[in-house]
PDB file of C-alpha atoms in Angstrom:
ATOM      1  CA  MET E 825      30.958 -19.119  -0.422  1.00 54.00           C
ATOM      2  CA  GLY E 826      27.880 -20.982  -1.978  1.00 55.00           C
ATOM      3  CA  THR E 827      27.278 -23.494   1.174  1.00 61.00           C
ATOM      4  CA  PHE E 828      27.717 -20.868   3.593  1.00 55.00           C
ATOM      5  CA  VAL E 829      25.032 -18.733   2.073  1.00 56.00           C
ATOM      6  CA  LEU E 830      22.720 -21.687   2.169  1.00 58.00           C
ATOM      7  CA  ILE E 831      23.420 -22.518   5.609  1.00 64.00           C
ATOM      8  CA  LEU E 832      22.854 -18.825   6.568  1.00 58.00           C
ATOM      9  CA  LEU E 833      19.607 -18.883   4.787  1.00 60.00           C
ATOM     10  CA  PHE E 834      18.310 -22.051   6.098  1.00 64.00           C
ATOM     11  CA  VAL E 835      19.375 -20.945   9.915  1.00 58.00           C
ATOM     12  CA  TRP E 836      17.750 -17.550   9.101  1.00 61.00           C
ATOM     13  CA  ALA E 837      14.516 -19.578   7.837  1.00 64.00           C
ATOM     14  CA  VAL E 838      14.226 -21.802  11.078  1.00 62.00           C
ATOM     15  CA  ALA E 839      14.814 -18.933  13.613  1.00 60.00           C
ATOM     16  CA  LEU E 840      12.152 -16.530  11.754  1.00 62.00           C
ATOM     17  CA  GLY E 841       9.542 -19.613  11.529  1.00 62.00           C
ATOM     18  CA  ALA E 842      10.251 -20.281  15.623  1.00 58.00           C
ATOM     19  CA  TYR E 843       9.755 -16.863  16.175  1.00 58.00           C
ATOM     20  CA  PHE E 844       6.384 -16.673  14.657  1.00 57.00           C
ATOM     21  CA  LEU E 845       5.201 -19.892  16.118  1.00 58.00           C
ATOM     22  CA  PHE E 846       6.277 -18.900  19.592  1.00 54.00           C
ATOM     23  CA  SER E 847       5.994 -15.377  19.925  1.00 54.00           C
ATOM     24  CA  ARG E 848       2.256 -15.440  20.492  1.00 52.00           C
ATOM     25  CA  TRP E 849       2.617 -18.158  23.211  1.00 49.00           C
ATOM     26  CA  PHE E 850       5.361 -16.053  25.026  1.00 47.00           C
ATOM     27  CA  ARG E 851       3.713 -12.426  25.217  1.00 50.00           C
ATOM     28  CA  SER E 852       3.937 -10.540  28.443  1.00 49.00           C
ATOM     29  CA  SER E 853       1.046 -10.842  30.808  1.00 48.00           C
ATOM     30  CA  ASP E 854       1.538  -7.520  32.265  1.00 48.00           C
ATOM     31  CA  MET E 855       1.064  -6.114  29.052  1.00 51.00           C
ATOM     32  CA  ASP E 856      -2.224  -8.127  28.513  1.00 55.00           C
ATOM     33  CA  LYS E 857      -3.550  -6.822  31.936  1.00 51.00           C
ATOM     34  CA  MET E 858      -2.583  -3.086  31.118  1.00 46.00           C
ATOM     35  CA  LYS E 859      -4.535  -3.500  27.669  1.00 48.00           C
ATOM     36  CA  SER E 860      -7.451  -4.924  29.858  1.00 50.00           C
ATOM     37  CA  ARG E 861      -7.583  -1.909  32.449  1.00 44.00           C
ATOM     38  CA  LEU E 862      -7.515   0.347  29.272  1.00 40.00           C
ATOM     39  CA  MET E 863     -10.197  -1.182  27.543  1.00 44.00           C
ATOM     40  CA  GLY E 864     -12.097  -1.595  30.712  1.00 45.00           C
ATOM     41  CA  THR E 865     -13.060  -5.039  30.088  1.00 48.00           C
ATOM     42  CA  PRO E 866     -11.900  -8.340  31.805  1.00 47.00           C
ATOM     43  CA  LYS E 867      -9.389 -10.386  29.841  1.00 45.00           C
ATOM     44  CA  LYS E 868     -11.860 -13.065  28.890  1.00 45.00           C
ATOM     45  CA  ALA E 869     -14.270 -10.452  27.202  1.00 42.00           C
ATOM     46  CA  GLN E 870     -11.526  -9.523  24.966  1.00 42.00           C
ATOM     47  CA  LYS E 871     -11.639 -12.755  23.175  1.00 41.00           C
ATOM     48  CA  SER E 872     -15.405 -12.852  23.152  1.00 38.00           C
ATOM     49  CA  ASP E 873     -17.253 -11.774  20.226  1.00 40.00           C
ATOM     50  CA  SER E 874     -18.971  -8.819  22.080  1.00 36.00           C
ATOM     51  CA  ALA E 875     -15.785  -7.324  22.679  1.00 37.00           C
ATOM     52  CA  LYS E 876     -15.210  -3.911  21.081  1.00 41.00           C
ATOM     53  CA  VAL E 877     -12.833  -3.438  18.213  1.00 42.00           C
ATOM     54  CA  ALA E 878     -10.191  -0.984  18.422  1.00 51.00           C
ATOM     55  CA  LEU E 879     -10.224   1.776  15.669  1.00 55.00           C
ATOM     56  CA  PHE E 880      -7.343   0.419  13.706  1.00 55.00           C
ATOM     57  CA  GLU E 881      -5.547  -2.600  15.118  1.00 57.00           C
ATOM     58  CA  VAL E 882      -2.098  -2.917  14.481  1.00 55.00           C
ATOM     59  CA  ASP E 883       0.022  -5.867  15.292  1.00 54.00           C
ATOM     60  CA  GLU E 884       2.034  -4.371  18.071  1.00 52.00           C
ATOM     61  CA  ARG E 885       4.222  -7.726  18.959  1.00 55.00           C
ATOM     62  CA  PRO E 886       7.671  -7.247  19.555  1.00 50.00           C
ATOM     63  CA  GLN E 887       9.769  -7.390  16.335  1.00 57.00           C
ATOM     64  CA  GLY E 888      13.344  -7.317  17.370  1.00 59.00           C
ATOM     65  CA  LYS E 889      15.712  -4.339  18.089  1.00 69.00           C
ATOM     66  CA  VAL E 890      18.106  -4.154  14.972  1.00 72.00           C
ATOM     67  CA  ILE E 891      15.566  -3.501  12.073  1.00 75.00           C
ATOM     68  CA  PRO E 892      13.536  -1.077  14.095  1.00 76.00           C
ATOM     69  CA  GLY E 893      16.728   0.911  14.906  1.00 77.00           C
ATOM     70  CA  LEU E 894      17.731   1.031  11.251  1.00 76.00           C
ATOM     71  CA  MET E 895      14.386   2.055  10.176  1.00 78.00           C
ATOM     72  CA  LYS E 896      14.340   4.862  12.699  1.00 76.00           C
ATOM     73  CA  LYS E 897      17.958   6.076  11.888  1.00 76.00           C
ATOM     74  CA  PHE E 898      16.962   6.375   8.211  1.00 77.00           C
ATOM     75  CA  ASN E 899      13.457   7.988   8.883  1.00 79.00           C
ATOM     76  CA  ILE E 900      11.402   5.271   6.809  1.00 85.00           C
ATOM     77  CA  SER E 901       9.398   3.718   9.975  1.00 84.00           C
ATOM     78  CA  ASP E 902       6.628   6.479  10.026  1.00 85.00           C
ATOM     79  CA  ARG E 903       6.249   6.431   6.033  1.00 88.00           C
ATOM     80  CA  LEU E 904       6.162   2.886   5.960  1.00 89.00           C
ATOM     81  CA  GLN E 905       3.410   2.871   8.499  1.00 89.00           C
ATOM     82  CA  THR E 906       1.429   5.454   6.615  1.00 89.00           C
ATOM     83  CA  LEU E 907       1.745   3.375   3.376  1.00 91.00           C
ATOM     84  CA  LEU E 908       0.303   0.361   5.375  1.00 91.00           C
ATOM     85  CA  GLU E 909      -2.546   2.476   6.564  1.00 90.00           C
ATOM     86  CA  GLN E 910      -3.307   3.634   3.383  1.00 91.00           C
ATOM     87  CA  ALA E 911      -3.444   0.040   1.991  1.00 90.00           C
ATOM     88  CA  GLY E 912      -5.887  -0.906   4.844  1.00 88.00           C
ATOM     89  CA  LEU E 913      -3.350  -3.588   6.515  1.00 88.00           C
ATOM     90  CA  LYS E 914      -3.045  -3.934  10.002  1.00 86.00           C
ATOM     91  CA  TRP E 915       0.791  -4.626   9.849  1.00 85.00           C
ATOM     92  CA  ASN E 916       3.525  -3.309  11.496  1.00 86.00           C
ATOM     93  CA  ALA E 917       6.251  -1.524   9.339  1.00 87.00           C
ATOM     94  CA  VAL E 918       8.897  -3.816  10.816  1.00 87.00           C
ATOM     95  CA  LYS E 919       6.926  -6.761   9.397  1.00 88.00           C
ATOM     96  CA  LEU E 920       6.997  -5.449   5.957  1.00 89.00           C
ATOM     97  CA  VAL E 921      10.588  -5.033   6.060  1.00 89.00           C
ATOM     98  CA  HIS E 922      11.025  -8.337   7.470  1.00 89.00           C
ATOM     99  CA  MET E 923       8.951  -9.765   4.534  1.00 91.00           C
ATOM    100  CA  CYS E 924      11.247  -7.990   1.976  1.00 91.00           C
ATOM    101  CA  LEU E 925      14.188  -9.462   3.586  1.00 91.00           C
ATOM    102  CA  ALA E 926      12.864 -13.014   3.368  1.00 91.00           C
ATOM    103  CA  GLY E 927      11.973 -12.456  -0.132  1.00 92.00           C
ATOM    104  CA  PHE E 928      15.512 -11.250  -1.023  1.00 92.00           C
ATOM    105  CA  LEU E 929      16.976 -14.082   0.795  1.00 91.00           C
ATOM    106  CA  LEU E 930      14.611 -16.584  -1.093  1.00 91.00           C
ATOM    107  CA  GLY E 931      15.236 -14.892  -4.317  1.00 90.00           C
ATOM    108  CA  TYR E 932      18.899 -15.263  -3.880  1.00 88.00           C
ATOM    109  CA  GLY E 933      18.614 -18.748  -2.842  1.00 88.00           C
ATOM    110  CA  VAL E 934      16.452 -19.534  -6.001  1.00 87.00           C
ATOM    111  CA  GLY E 935      18.851 -17.923  -8.179  1.00 85.00           C
ATOM    112  CA  TYR E 936      21.796 -19.651  -6.702  1.00 85.00           C
ATOM    113  CA  LEU E 937      20.369 -23.294  -6.904  1.00 86.00           C
ATOM    114  CA  PHE E 938      18.961 -23.021 -10.239  1.00 82.00           C
ATOM    115  CA  LEU E 939      21.009 -20.767 -12.239  1.00 78.00           C
ATOM    116  CA  PRO E 940      24.266 -22.165 -13.921  1.00 75.00           C
ATOM    117  CA  SER E 941      27.530 -21.140 -12.326  1.00 76.00           C
ATOM    118  CA  SER E 942      28.397 -18.790 -15.346  1.00 69.00           C
ATOM    119  CA  MET E 943      25.143 -16.717 -14.495  1.00 71.00           C
ATOM    120  CA  ARG E 944      25.675 -16.612 -10.628  1.00 74.00           C
ATOM    121  CA  LEU E 945      26.121 -12.737 -10.970  1.00 74.00           C
ATOM    122  CA  TYR E 946      22.567 -12.366 -11.698  1.00 77.00           C
ATOM    123  CA  CYS E 947      21.460 -13.670  -8.246  1.00 85.00           C
ATOM    124  CA  MET E 948      21.353 -10.260  -6.953  1.00 87.00           C
ATOM    125  CA  ALA E 949      18.870  -9.166  -9.432  1.00 85.00           C
ATOM    126  CA  ILE E 950      16.580 -12.097  -8.774  1.00 89.00           C
ATOM    127  CA  ALA E 951      17.128 -11.431  -5.130  1.00 90.00           C
ATOM    128  CA  ALA E 952      16.030  -7.564  -5.657  1.00 90.00           C
ATOM    129  CA  ILE E 953      13.055  -8.806  -7.587  1.00 91.00           C
ATOM    130  CA  PHE E 954      11.617 -11.289  -5.052  1.00 92.00           C
ATOM    131  CA  GLY E 955      12.365  -8.636  -2.115  1.00 92.00           C
ATOM    132  CA  GLY E 956      10.530  -6.113  -3.748  1.00 92.00           C
ATOM    133  CA  ILE E 957       7.474  -8.226  -4.231  1.00 94.00           C
ATOM    134  CA  PRO E 958       5.739  -7.473  -0.592  1.00 93.00           C
ATOM    135  CA  LEU E 959       6.280  -3.710  -1.362  1.00 93.00           C
ATOM    136  CA  LEU E 960       4.720  -3.729  -4.641  1.00 94.00           C
ATOM    137  CA  TRP E 961       1.685  -5.928  -3.404  1.00 95.00           C
ATOM    138  CA  VAL E 962       1.173  -3.190  -0.653  1.00 94.00           C
ATOM    139  CA  LEU E 963       1.251  -0.529  -3.199  1.00 94.00           C
ATOM    140  CA  ARG E 964      -1.144  -2.558  -5.346  1.00 95.00           C
ATOM    141  CA  LEU E 965      -3.763  -3.022  -2.547  1.00 94.00           C
ATOM    142  CA  ARG E 966      -3.242   0.852  -1.758  1.00 94.00           C
ATOM    143  CA  SER E 967      -4.094   1.931  -5.501  1.00 93.00           C
ATOM    144  CA  THR E 968      -7.027  -0.674  -5.402  1.00 94.00           C
ATOM    145  CA  ARG E 969      -8.126   0.729  -1.868  1.00 94.00           C
ATOM    146  CA  LEU E 970      -7.928   4.368  -2.819  1.00 93.00           C
ATOM    147  CA  LYS E 971      -9.889   3.821  -6.244  1.00 92.00           C
ATOM    148  CA  ALA E 972     -12.731   2.324  -4.655  1.00 92.00           C
ATOM    149  CA  PHE E 973     -12.695   5.063  -2.097  1.00 93.00           C
ATOM    150  CA  GLU E 974     -12.716   7.769  -4.975  1.00 91.00           C
ATOM    151  CA  GLU E 975     -15.678   5.799  -6.850  1.00 90.00           C
ATOM    152  CA  VAL E 976     -18.163   6.278  -3.858  1.00 91.00           C
ATOM    153  CA  PHE E 977     -16.911   9.711  -2.550  1.00 93.00           C
ATOM    154  CA  PRO E 978     -19.153  11.780  -4.524  1.00 93.00           C
ATOM    155  CA  ASP E 979     -22.351   9.766  -3.258  1.00 92.00           C
ATOM    156  CA  THR E 980     -20.787  10.317   0.219  1.00 92.00           C
ATOM    157  CA  LEU E 981     -20.731  14.143  -0.438  1.00 93.00           C
ATOM    158  CA  GLU E 982     -24.381  14.220  -1.292  1.00 93.00           C
ATOM    159  CA  PHE E 983     -25.523  12.055   1.646  1.00 93.00           C
ATOM    160  CA  ILE E 984     -23.925  14.304   3.898  1.00 92.00           C
ATOM    161  CA  SER E 985     -25.417  17.304   2.235  1.00 92.00           C
ATOM    162  CA  ARG E 986     -28.865  15.675   2.503  1.00 92.00           C
ATOM    163  CA  SER E 987     -28.588  14.705   6.345  1.00 91.00           C
ATOM    164  CA  MET E 988     -27.233  18.162   7.193  1.00 90.00           C
ATOM    165  CA  ARG E 989     -30.498  19.568   5.302  1.00 90.00           C
ATOM    166  CA  ALA E 990     -32.461  17.244   7.093  1.00 89.00           C
ATOM    167  CA  GLY E 991     -31.249  18.926  10.222  1.00 87.00           C
ATOM    168  CA  HIS E 992     -28.578  16.709  11.578  1.00 87.00           C
ATOM    169  CA  ALA E 993     -24.933  18.092  12.521  1.00 86.00           C
ATOM    170  CA  PHE E 994     -21.937  17.309  10.565  1.00 88.00           C
ATOM    171  CA  SER E 995     -20.408  15.036  13.078  1.00 85.00           C
ATOM    172  CA  VAL E 996     -23.763  12.939  13.079  1.00 88.00           C
ATOM    173  CA  SER E 997     -23.644  12.658   9.417  1.00 88.00           C
ATOM    174  CA  LEU E 998     -19.876  11.222   9.522  1.00 87.00           C
ATOM    175  CA  GLU E 999     -21.403   8.833  12.134  1.00 86.00           C
ATOM    176  CA  MET E1000     -24.216   7.684   9.451  1.00 89.00           C
ATOM    177  CA  ILE E1001     -21.816   7.023   6.721  1.00 89.00           C
ATOM    178  CA  HIS E1002     -20.514   4.089   8.524  1.00 83.00           C
ATOM    179  CA  ARG E1003     -23.758   2.520   8.209  1.00 85.00           C
ATOM    180  CA  GLU E1004     -25.069   3.297   5.038  1.00 86.00           C
ATOM    181  CA  PHE E1005     -21.427   2.717   2.743  1.00 90.00           C
ATOM    182  CA  PRO E1006     -19.292  -0.030   2.033  1.00 88.00           C
ATOM    183  CA  GLU E1007     -15.482  -0.394   2.792  1.00 87.00           C
ATOM    184  CA  PRO E1008     -13.185   1.340   2.698  1.00 88.00           C
ATOM    185  CA  LEU E1009     -15.264   4.577   2.768  1.00 89.00           C
ATOM    186  CA  SER E1010     -17.229   3.684   5.972  1.00 90.00           C
ATOM    187  CA  GLY E1011     -14.339   2.648   8.020  1.00 89.00           C
ATOM    188  CA  GLU E1012     -12.324   5.595   7.302  1.00 91.00           C
ATOM    189  CA  PHE E1013     -15.086   8.036   8.273  1.00 91.00           C
ATOM    190  CA  ARG E1014     -16.044   5.782  11.334  1.00 91.00           C
ATOM    191  CA  ARG E1015     -12.572   6.319  12.477  1.00 90.00           C
ATOM    192  CA  THR E1016     -12.579   9.867  11.710  1.00 91.00           C
ATOM    193  CA  PHE E1017     -15.885  10.188  13.823  1.00 91.00           C
ATOM    194  CA  GLU E1018     -14.640   8.142  16.462  1.00 90.00           C
ATOM    195  CA  GLU E1019     -11.332  10.343  16.819  1.00 90.00           C
ATOM    196  CA  HIS E1020     -13.631  13.560  17.021  1.00 89.00           C
ATOM    197  CA  ASN E1021     -15.943  11.778  19.429  1.00 88.00           C
ATOM    198  CA  LEU E1022     -13.102  10.792  21.960  1.00 88.00           C
ATOM    199  CA  GLY E1023     -12.115  14.472  22.105  1.00 87.00           C
ATOM    200  CA  LEU E1024      -9.682  15.137  19.150  1.00 88.00           C
ATOM    201  CA  PRO E1025     -10.610  18.538  17.398  1.00 90.00           C
ATOM    202  CA  LEU E1026     -12.447  18.336  13.866  1.00 88.00           C
ATOM    203  CA  ASP E1027      -9.876  19.817  11.956  1.00 89.00           C
ATOM    204  CA  VAL E1028      -7.084  17.444  13.142  1.00 91.00           C
ATOM    205  CA  ALA E1029      -9.277  14.523  12.763  1.00 91.00           C
ATOM    206  CA  LEU E1030     -10.058  15.488   9.268  1.00 92.00           C
ATOM    207  CA  GLN E1031      -6.455  16.340   8.702  1.00 91.00           C
ATOM    208  CA  SER E1032      -5.863  12.520   9.894  1.00 91.00           C
ATOM    209  CA  LEU E1033      -8.202  11.554   7.122  1.00 92.00           C
ATOM    210  CA  ALA E1034      -6.356  13.121   4.344  1.00 91.00           C
ATOM    211  CA  THR E1035      -3.010  11.723   5.401  1.00 90.00           C
ATOM    212  CA  ARG E1036      -4.617   8.059   5.346  1.00 91.00           C
ATOM    213  CA  ILE E1037      -6.496   8.899   2.014  1.00 92.00           C
ATOM    214  CA  PRO E1038      -4.195  11.326  -0.002  1.00 92.00           C
ATOM    215  CA  LEU E1039      -6.489  12.016  -2.714  1.00 91.00           C
ATOM    216  CA  LEU E1040      -7.290  15.569  -4.182  1.00 90.00           C
ATOM    217  CA  ASP E1041     -10.899  15.182  -3.843  1.00 90.00           C
ATOM    218  CA  VAL E1042     -10.803  14.456  -0.169  1.00 93.00           C
ATOM    219  CA  HIS E1043      -8.246  17.566   0.448  1.00 93.00           C
ATOM    220  CA  PHE E1044     -11.158  19.821  -1.325  1.00 91.00           C
ATOM    221  CA  PHE E1045     -13.681  18.385   1.047  1.00 93.00           C
ATOM    222  CA  ILE E1046     -11.719  18.722   4.055  1.00 93.00           C
ATOM    223  CA  SER E1047     -10.581  22.568   2.979  1.00 91.00           C
ATOM    224  CA  ALA E1048     -14.467  23.176   2.138  1.00 89.00           C
ATOM    225  CA  VAL E1049     -15.339  21.913   5.946  1.00 91.00           C
ATOM    226  CA  LEU E1050     -12.651  23.706   7.519  1.00 90.00           C
ATOM    227  CA  LEU E1051     -13.363  27.126   5.628  1.00 89.00           C
ATOM    228  CA  GLN E1052     -17.125  26.884   6.291  1.00 87.00           C
ATOM    229  CA  LYS E1053     -16.403  26.168   9.811  1.00 84.00           C
ATOM    230  CA  ARG E1054     -14.328  29.530  10.306  1.00 86.00           C
ATOM    231  CA  THR E1055     -16.180  31.676   8.120  1.00 85.00           C
ATOM    232  CA  GLY E1056     -19.718  30.358   7.966  1.00 79.00           C
ATOM    233  CA  GLY E1057     -21.825  29.439   4.729  1.00 80.00           C
ATOM    234  CA  ASN E1058     -23.944  26.890   3.278  1.00 86.00           C
ATOM    235  CA  LEU E1059     -21.929  23.676   3.686  1.00 88.00           C
ATOM    236  CA  ALA E1060     -24.491  21.573   1.897  1.00 90.00           C
ATOM    237  CA  GLU E1061     -24.807  23.477  -1.037  1.00 91.00           C
ATOM    238  CA  ILE E1062     -20.714  23.554  -1.222  1.00 90.00           C
ATOM    239  CA  LEU E1063     -20.861  19.609  -1.063  1.00 91.00           C
ATOM    240  CA  ASP E1064     -23.399  19.340  -3.854  1.00 92.00           C
ATOM    241  CA  LYS E1065     -21.224  21.459  -5.879  1.00 92.00           C
ATOM    242  CA  LEU E1066     -17.940  19.484  -5.107  1.00 92.00           C
ATOM    243  CA  ALA E1067     -19.565  15.991  -5.955  1.00 92.00           C
ATOM    244  CA  TYR E1068     -20.948  17.495  -9.125  1.00 93.00           C
ATOM    245  CA  VAL E1069     -17.499  18.672 -10.242  1.00 91.00           C
ATOM    246  CA  ILE E1070     -15.802  15.398  -8.935  1.00 91.00           C
ATOM    247  CA  ARG E1071     -18.333  13.399 -11.117  1.00 91.00           C
ATOM    248  CA  GLU E1072     -17.497  15.890 -14.415  1.00 91.00           C
ATOM    249  CA  ARG E1073     -13.795  14.881 -13.596  1.00 89.00           C
ATOM    250  CA  PHE E1074     -14.495  11.316 -13.755  1.00 88.00           C
ATOM    251  CA  LYS E1075     -16.194  11.701 -17.153  1.00 89.00           C
ATOM    252  CA  LEU E1076     -13.275  13.731 -18.309  1.00 89.00           C
ATOM    253  CA  ARG E1077     -10.791  11.284 -17.101  1.00 86.00           C
ATOM    254  CA  GLY E1078     -12.767   8.269 -18.856  1.00 86.00           C
ATOM    255  CA  ARG E1079     -12.359  10.280 -22.269  1.00 88.00           C
ATOM    256  CA  ILE E1080      -8.708  10.943 -21.780  1.00 87.00           C
ATOM    257  CA  ARG E1081      -8.081   7.055 -20.919  1.00 85.00           C
ATOM    258  CA  ALA E1082     -10.019   6.221 -24.211  1.00 87.00           C
ATOM    259  CA  ILE E1083      -7.910   8.563 -26.196  1.00 85.00           C
ATOM    260  CA  SER E1084      -4.713   7.339 -24.459  1.00 84.00           C
ATOM    261  CA  ALA E1085      -5.423   3.771 -24.752  1.00 86.00           C
ATOM    262  CA  HIS E1086      -3.500   3.232 -28.109  1.00 85.00           C
ATOM    263  CA  GLY E1087      -0.476   5.036 -26.744  1.00 84.00           C
ATOM    264  CA  LYS E1088      -0.343   2.486 -23.891  1.00 86.00           C
ATOM    265  CA  MET E1089      -0.764  -0.220 -25.890  1.00 88.00           C
ATOM    266  CA  THR E1090       2.151   0.770 -28.075  1.00 87.00           C
ATOM    267  CA  GLY E1091       4.286   1.029 -25.021  1.00 86.00           C
ATOM    268  CA  ILE E1092       3.837  -2.386 -24.120  1.00 88.00           C
ATOM    269  CA  ALA E1093       3.931  -3.592 -27.383  1.00 89.00           C
ATOM    270  CA  LEU E1094       7.555  -2.124 -27.993  1.00 87.00           C
ATOM    271  CA  THR E1095       8.349  -3.441 -24.507  1.00 87.00           C
ATOM    272  CA  CYS E1096       7.462  -6.902 -25.265  1.00 90.00           C
ATOM    273  CA  ILE E1097       8.615  -7.499 -28.866  1.00 90.00           C
ATOM    274  CA  PRO E1098      12.309  -7.573 -27.851  1.00 88.00           C
ATOM    275  CA  ILE E1099      11.580 -10.162 -24.833  1.00 87.00           C
ATOM    276  CA  GLY E1100       9.822 -12.180 -27.123  1.00 89.00           C
ATOM    277  CA  VAL E1101      12.599 -12.193 -29.755  1.00 88.00           C
ATOM    278  CA  GLY E1102      15.053 -13.073 -27.014  1.00 85.00           C
ATOM    279  CA  VAL E1103      13.121 -15.979 -25.886  1.00 86.00           C
ATOM    280  CA  ILE E1104      12.661 -17.477 -29.592  1.00 89.00           C
ATOM    281  CA  MET E1105      16.308 -16.932 -30.383  1.00 86.00           C
ATOM    282  CA  PHE E1106      17.128 -18.833 -27.200  1.00 82.00           C
ATOM    283  CA  PHE E1107      15.195 -21.793 -28.445  1.00 85.00           C
ATOM    284  CA  VAL E1108      16.110 -21.430 -31.992  1.00 86.00           C
ATOM    285  CA  ASN E1109      19.855 -20.348 -31.874  1.00 84.00           C
ATOM    286  CA  PRO E1110      20.985 -21.022 -28.269  1.00 83.00           C
ATOM    287  CA  ASP E1111      24.847 -20.375 -29.053  1.00 82.00           C
ATOM    288  CA  TYR E1112      23.924 -16.775 -30.327  1.00 81.00           C
ATOM    289  CA  VAL E1113      22.329 -15.944 -27.246  1.00 80.00           C
ATOM    290  CA  LYS E1114      24.526 -17.258 -24.931  1.00 80.00           C
ATOM    291  CA  PHE E1115      26.922 -14.710 -25.932  1.00 81.00           C
ATOM    292  CA  PHE E1116      25.332 -12.218 -23.932  1.00 81.00           C
ATOM    293  CA  PHE E1117      25.474 -14.095 -20.547  1.00 77.00           C
ATOM    294  CA  GLU E1118      28.811 -15.598 -20.917  1.00 78.00           C
ATOM    295  CA  ASP E1119      31.001 -12.914 -22.393  1.00 80.00           C
ATOM    296  CA  ASP E1120      31.805  -9.770 -20.250  1.00 81.00           C
ATOM    297  CA  LEU E1121      30.822  -7.439 -23.329  1.00 85.00           C
ATOM    298  CA  GLY E1122      27.746  -9.355 -24.016  1.00 83.00           C
ATOM    299  CA  ASN E1123      26.858  -8.709 -20.319  1.00 81.00           C
ATOM    300  CA  ILE E1124      27.344  -4.850 -20.698  1.00 86.00           C
ATOM    301  CA  MET E1125      25.273  -4.951 -24.115  1.00 88.00           C
ATOM    302  CA  ILE E1126      22.251  -7.020 -22.374  1.00 85.00           C
ATOM    303  CA  GLY E1127      22.456  -4.555 -19.202  1.00 84.00           C
ATOM    304  CA  ALA E1128      22.548  -1.445 -21.604  1.00 90.00           C
ATOM    305  CA  ALA E1129      19.684  -2.863 -23.694  1.00 89.00           C
ATOM    306  CA  ILE E1130      17.351  -3.731 -20.540  1.00 88.00           C
ATOM    307  CA  GLY E1131      18.161   0.031 -19.104  1.00 89.00           C
ATOM    308  CA  PHE E1132      17.127   1.765 -22.575  1.00 91.00           C
ATOM    309  CA  GLN E1133      14.287  -0.434 -22.781  1.00 90.00           C
ATOM    310  CA  MET E1134      12.983   0.619 -19.516  1.00 89.00           C
ATOM    311  CA  VAL E1135      13.756   4.092 -19.941  1.00 91.00           C
ATOM    312  CA  GLY E1136      11.857   4.200 -23.237  1.00 89.00           C
ATOM    313  CA  TYR E1137       8.714   2.425 -21.562  1.00 88.00           C
ATOM    314  CA  LEU E1138       8.698   4.922 -18.783  1.00 89.00           C
ATOM    315  CA  ILE E1139       8.861   7.854 -21.214  1.00 90.00           C
ATOM    316  CA  ILE E1140       5.895   6.570 -23.329  1.00 87.00           C
ATOM    317  CA  ARG E1141       4.113   5.971 -20.139  1.00 85.00           C
ATOM    318  CA  LYS E1142       4.856   9.531 -18.976  1.00 87.00           C
ATOM    319  CA  ILE E1143       3.652  10.994 -22.433  1.00 86.00           C
ATOM    320  CA  VAL E1144       0.225   9.073 -22.506  1.00 82.00           C
ATOM    321  CA  SER E1145      -0.297   9.770 -18.477  1.00 79.00           C
ATOM    322  CA  ILE E1146      -2.550  12.976 -18.288  1.00 77.00           C
ATOM    323  CA  GLU E1147      -3.698  14.108 -14.774  1.00 72.00           C
ATOM    324  CA  VAL E1148      -6.947  15.571 -14.470  1.00 65.00           C
TER     325      VAL E1148
END
């Protein structure tokens, strides 16, 4: 069984590597011609530095039929694609699934090769950890990107307010943001402006922005803009007040983080102490620790201990996590 798994892993890795190496060489020429006609540029101009870049390029290379079919059946393709856009990655959702599957097989192979025969049961746990690494990395990128967007957003609202007081239209203010602010804010507002400039209604373009940036402040901003568009009012003054409220909320959030830091450190310490004690006992008295891995009752005990430890950590995190 083990030899079969290793052979399967090797064949899958070779096939995947050959696919990524040769997929760029065997693209359809008809698709390239179609893109060239739609962009209005010759094929050589697309590769030049002066060629225009799409609003949000996504890797649209063929990714097979089995994985996309399963993703469509379980309705996860759109959610993963939205997650990738929120993280600012130009990936296809199928590529993320392939990376998770590759990590799963790699983790299983590592566990099967390096764990003793009595602990082969834990290969699936190691495989699950390796398989979740790409998804966790995407979630980390998403969190970092949204945080960077949120920090600069109040300055953006004041910039729009000042530009409107200077006589510019709201859509023109969105275009000016692209030149005045860094990523990821400039790219998102540039995409919103280009969508509206190419014929998409303003409310639809702003709702698309809210989908890509699921922040409460962005929803407030879009609601204020759409309400002012329908009922009228001084949008510049509304944006100034919204920027002030956001900054005050940042101050309150900082105070809460300072107060709850002790609880977070306590949760981390209570979680790490049993792990540290287990590692020390493994070197001091290995026979005592091997009971948890070799005996069936020990497996149940260590599984229950890990489960309760995770539940306790999540409860502490929930207590000290206060939304503002």
